[in-house]
Coordinates of C-alpha atoms and ligand atoms in Angstrom, one line a residue:
M33 CA 0.0 0.0 0.0
K34 CA 1.4 3.4 -1.1
V35 CA 0.8 6.6 0.9
L36 CA 1.8 10.1 0.1
V37 CA 2.1 12.6 3.0
T38 CA 2.6 16.2 2.1
G39 CA 4.8 18.4 4.3
A40 CA 6.4 15.3 5.8
G41 CA 9.8 16.7 6.9
R42 CA 8.7 18.0 10.2
G43 CA 5.8 18.5 12.7
I44 CA 2.6 16.6 12.2
G45 CA 3.5 15.4 8.6
K46 CA 6.7 13.8 9.9
A47 CA 4.8 11.9 12.6
V48 CA 2.2 10.7 10.1
A49 CA 5.0 9.5 7.7
E50 CA 6.7 7.7 10.6
K51 CA 3.4 6.0 11.7
F52 CA 2.7 4.6 8.2
Y53 CA 6.4 3.7 7.7
N54 CA 6.4 1.7 11.0
C55 CA 3.1 0.0 10.0
G56 CA 4.7 -1.3 6.8
Y57 CA 3.3 1.1 4.2
E58 CA 5.4 2.3 1.3
V59 CA 5.7 6.0 2.2
Y60 CA 6.4 8.9 0.0
S61 CA 7.3 12.0 2.0
N62 CA 6.7 15.3 0.2
Y63 CA 8.8 18.3 1.4
L64 CA 9.7 21.8 0.4
N65 CA 12.6 22.8 2.6
T66 CA 12.9 20.2 5.4
F67 CA 14.4 16.9 4.1
P68 CA 12.2 14.0 5.5
V69 CA 13.6 11.3 7.8
F70 CA 10.9 8.6 7.1
G71 CA 9.9 7.2 3.7
K72 CA 11.0 8.2 0.2
P73 CA 11.7 11.9 -0.1
I74 CA 9.9 13.8 -2.9
K75 CA 10.3 17.5 -3.3
A76 CA 7.5 19.7 -4.5
D77 CA 5.8 23.0 -3.6
V78 CA 2.2 21.8 -3.3
S79 CA 0.9 25.2 -4.3
D80 CA 2.4 24.8 -7.7
I81 CA 0.3 22.5 -9.9
L82 CA 3.2 21.8 -12.3
Q83 CA 5.4 20.7 -9.5
V84 CA 2.6 18.5 -8.1
E85 CA 2.0 17.0 -11.6
K86 CA 5.7 16.1 -11.8
M87 CA 5.7 14.7 -8.3
F88 CA 2.8 12.3 -9.2
S89 CA 4.5 11.3 -12.5
E90 CA 7.5 10.2 -10.4
I91 CA 5.5 8.4 -7.7
G92 CA 2.8 6.8 -9.8
E93 CA -0.5 5.6 -8.3
I94 CA -1.1 5.9 -4.6
D95 CA -3.6 4.3 -2.2
I96 CA -3.7 7.0 0.4
L97 CA -3.1 10.7 0.3
V98 CA -2.6 12.8 3.4
N99 CA -2.9 16.5 2.6
N100 CA -1.0 17.9 5.6
A101 CA 1.3 20.7 4.2
G102 CA 0.1 24.0 5.6
V103 CA 1.1 27.5 6.6
T104 CA -0.3 29.9 9.1
L105 CA -1.0 33.6 9.2
S106 CA -1.7 35.8 12.2
G107 CA -2.7 39.4 12.6
L108 CA -5.7 41.6 12.6
F109 CA -8.0 41.0 9.6
Q110 CA -7.6 44.5 8.2
N111 CA -3.8 44.5 8.5
I112 CA -3.1 41.4 6.4
Q113 CA -1.8 42.0 2.9
N114 CA -3.4 40.4 -0.2
E115 CA -0.1 38.7 -1.1
E116 CA 0.0 37.0 2.3
I117 CA -3.6 35.8 1.9
L118 CA -2.9 34.4 -1.6
R119 CA 0.1 32.5 -0.3
L120 CA -1.9 31.1 2.5
F121 CA -4.8 29.9 0.3
N122 CA -2.4 28.7 -2.4
V123 CA -0.7 26.4 0.1
N124 CA -3.5 25.4 2.4
V125 CA -6.4 25.2 -0.1
F126 CA -5.0 24.9 -3.6
G127 CA -2.2 22.7 -2.3
T128 CA -4.9 20.2 -1.2
F129 CA -6.8 20.6 -4.4
N130 CA -3.7 20.1 -6.5
C131 CA -2.6 16.9 -4.8
T132 CA -6.1 15.5 -4.7
K133 CA -6.6 16.2 -8.4
F134 CA -3.6 14.0 -9.4
A135 CA -4.3 11.3 -6.7
L136 CA -7.9 10.7 -7.7
P137 CA -7.9 9.3 -11.3
S138 CA -6.1 6.0 -10.4
M139 CA -8.2 5.7 -7.2
I140 CA -11.4 6.1 -9.3
S141 CA -10.3 3.5 -11.8
K142 CA -9.3 1.0 -9.1
K143 CA -12.4 1.9 -7.0
K144 CA -10.3 2.2 -4.0
G145 CA -8.5 5.0 -2.1
K146 CA -8.4 7.3 0.9
I147 CA -7.9 11.0 1.2
I148 CA -7.2 12.5 4.6
N149 CA -7.0 16.3 4.9
I150 CA -5.5 18.0 7.9
A151 CA -7.9 20.8 8.9
S152 CA -7.8 22.8 12.1
I153 CA -10.1 23.5 15.1
W154 CA -10.0 27.1 13.9
G155 CA -11.7 26.0 10.7
E156 CA -14.5 24.6 12.9
I157 CA -14.9 27.4 15.5
G158 CA -12.9 30.4 14.2
A159 CA -10.0 32.2 15.7
S160 CA -9.6 35.9 16.4
C161 CA -6.5 37.2 14.7
E162 CA -6.3 34.1 12.5
V163 CA -9.4 34.9 10.3
H164 CA -7.8 34.0 7.0
Y165 CA -6.2 30.9 8.3
S166 CA -9.6 29.9 9.9
A167 CA -11.3 30.5 6.5
S168 CA -8.7 28.4 4.7
K169 CA -9.3 25.5 7.0
A170 CA -13.1 25.9 6.9
A171 CA -12.6 25.6 3.1
I172 CA -10.9 22.3 3.6
I173 CA -13.7 21.0 5.8
G174 CA -16.3 22.0 3.1
F175 CA -14.1 20.4 0.4
T176 CA -13.9 17.2 2.4
K177 CA -17.6 16.9 2.9
A178 CA -18.5 17.6 -0.7
L179 CA -15.8 15.4 -2.3
A180 CA -16.7 12.6 0.1
K181 CA -20.2 12.5 -1.6
E182 CA -18.8 12.9 -5.1
V183 CA -16.4 10.0 -4.9
A184 CA -18.3 7.6 -2.6
P185 CA -19.7 5.7 -5.7
S186 CA -16.0 4.9 -6.4
D187 CA -15.5 3.5 -2.9
I188 CA -13.1 6.3 -2.1
T189 CA -13.3 7.8 1.4
V190 CA -12.5 11.5 2.1
N191 CA -12.1 12.7 5.7
C192 CA -10.5 15.4 7.8
V193 CA -8.4 15.2 10.9
S194 CA -8.9 18.5 12.7
P195 CA -6.2 19.2 15.3
G196 CA -6.4 21.6 18.2
V197 CA -3.2 23.0 19.5
I198 CA -0.3 20.7 18.7
D199 CA 3.3 21.1 19.8
T200 CA 5.1 21.9 16.5
D201 CA 7.0 24.8 15.0
M202 CA 3.6 26.3 13.9
V203 CA 2.8 27.3 17.5
A204 CA 6.4 27.8 18.8
C205 CA 6.0 31.6 18.8
Y206 CA 3.3 31.3 21.5
E207 CA 3.8 30.8 25.3
K208 CA 2.9 27.1 26.0
S209 CA 1.6 28.0 29.5
E210 CA -0.8 30.5 27.9
L211 CA -1.9 28.1 25.2
K212 CA -2.8 25.3 27.6
K213 CA -5.1 27.5 29.7
D214 CA -7.8 26.9 27.1
I215 CA -7.3 23.2 26.9
P216 CA -9.3 21.0 29.3
L217 CA -6.6 18.3 29.2
N218 CA -4.2 21.0 30.3
R219 CA -1.5 20.3 27.7
L220 CA -0.7 20.7 24.0
G221 CA -1.3 17.6 21.8
T222 CA 1.6 15.8 20.2
P223 CA 2.2 15.2 16.5
K224 CA 2.1 11.4 17.3
E225 CA -1.4 11.7 18.7
V226 CA -2.6 13.3 15.5
A227 CA -0.7 10.7 13.4
K228 CA -2.6 7.9 15.3
A229 CA -5.9 9.6 14.3
V230 CA -4.9 9.8 10.7
Y231 CA -3.9 6.1 10.7
F232 CA -7.2 5.2 12.4
I233 CA -9.1 6.8 9.5
A234 CA -6.8 5.3 6.9
E235 CA -7.5 1.8 8.3
N236 CA -11.3 2.1 8.2
D237 CA -13.4 1.7 5.0
Y238 CA -16.7 3.0 6.3
I239 CA -15.8 6.4 7.6
T240 CA -16.3 9.2 5.1
G241 CA -17.2 12.9 5.1
H242 CA -16.1 12.9 8.7
I243 CA -14.3 15.6 10.7
L244 CA -12.3 13.9 13.4
S245 CA -11.4 16.6 16.0
I246 CA -8.4 15.9 18.2
N247 CA -8.1 18.8 20.5
G248 CA -7.8 17.8 24.2
G249 CA -11.4 18.9 24.8
F250 CA -10.8 22.5 23.5
W251 CA -14.2 23.4 22.1
R252 CA -15.6 26.9 22.3
Ligands
NAP1469 P1 4.8 23.0 10.8 O1 5.6 22.3 11.8 O2 5.0 24.4 10.6 O3 5.1 22.2 9.4 C1 4.5 22.7 8.2 C2 4.8 21.7 7.1 O4 4.1 22.1 5.9 C3 6.2 21.5 6.9 O5 6.6 20.2 6.7 C4 6.4 22.3 5.6 O6 7.5 21.8 4.7 C5 5.1 22.0 4.9 N1 4.8 23.0 3.8 C6 4.5 24.3 4.0 N2 4.3 24.9 2.8 C7 4.5 23.9 1.8 C8 4.4 23.9 0.4 N3 4.1 24.9 -0.3 N4 4.7 22.7 -0.2 C9 5.0 21.6 0.5 N5 5.1 21.6 1.9 C10 4.8 22.7 2.5 O7 3.3 22.8 11.0 P2 2.4 21.6 11.6 O8 1.9 22.0 12.9 O9 3.1 20.3 11.5 O10 1.2 21.6 10.6 C11 0.9 20.6 9.7 C12 -0.6 20.8 9.3 O11 -1.4 20.7 10.5 C13 -0.9 22.1 8.7 O12 -1.8 22.0 7.7 C14 -1.5 22.9 9.8 O13 -2.3 24.0 9.3 C15 -2.2 21.9 10.6 N6 -2.5 22.2 12.0 C16 -1.6 22.4 12.9 C17 -1.9 22.7 14.2 C18 -0.9 23.0 15.3 O14 -1.3 23.4 16.4 N7 0.4 22.7 15.1 C19 -3.3 22.8 14.6 C20 -4.2 22.6 13.6 C21 -3.9 22.2 12.3 P3 9.0 22.3 4.7 O15 9.4 22.3 6.2 O16 9.7 21.3 3.9 O17 8.9 23.7 4.1

């Protein structure tokens, strides 16, 4: 079984690649700057459709796609520049569209496949000062629900794993003691805990269109 994980050099993507690798999958680890430790490395900027097309021509057919690559953007809504918004949506939303576009044809012809998108709790409930990021992740949730219906006749499942606050570079600029105040389990999640949720979905054939939140009880 072949799996492609995007943004697999560090953080959540690295833990997802490690989990599948340790479970015996053939893992392709996409990266942009951070060379991956687990699986076969494959470089591509997911926001660039030509690079994604080339990546798929090198990998061939896959059974599982984990759309994990993502960037964040913080600041007051009115202070964010249009170029920053475009970059955010190009990676978080179009990166997911691009990889899914090239993964799907062989899945449809085989009538088998799984697509797992990494969303965010902010896409579910919204975050002040992360309005554009929240909107990009809400787009991923809508995309997941709609595509799940469209490709269900081909026995392909499409789901989201939606993390809360996970201890990676993405949140390194924040004070951990402040972050955990809002989390009932009183700690940040680990990339490995998210990876277990991704693997759980990948191993199940009857979950589709689902948003699996993994957030330590953070829900408001
Ligand atoms: P991270 O440590 O900042 O890692 C981001 C990853 O995305 C890196 O592997 C990076 O690759 C990759 N990436 C960024 N732009 C890319 C591009 N254009 N093409 C290919 N890869 C690209 O963040 P993380 O916390 O692991 O986040 C992973 C996913 O989880 C993201 O979608 C994020 O939005 C989501 N998430 C994170 C949290 C959290 O609290 N950490 C919560 C909810 C959702 P390079 O290093 O190679 O550039």
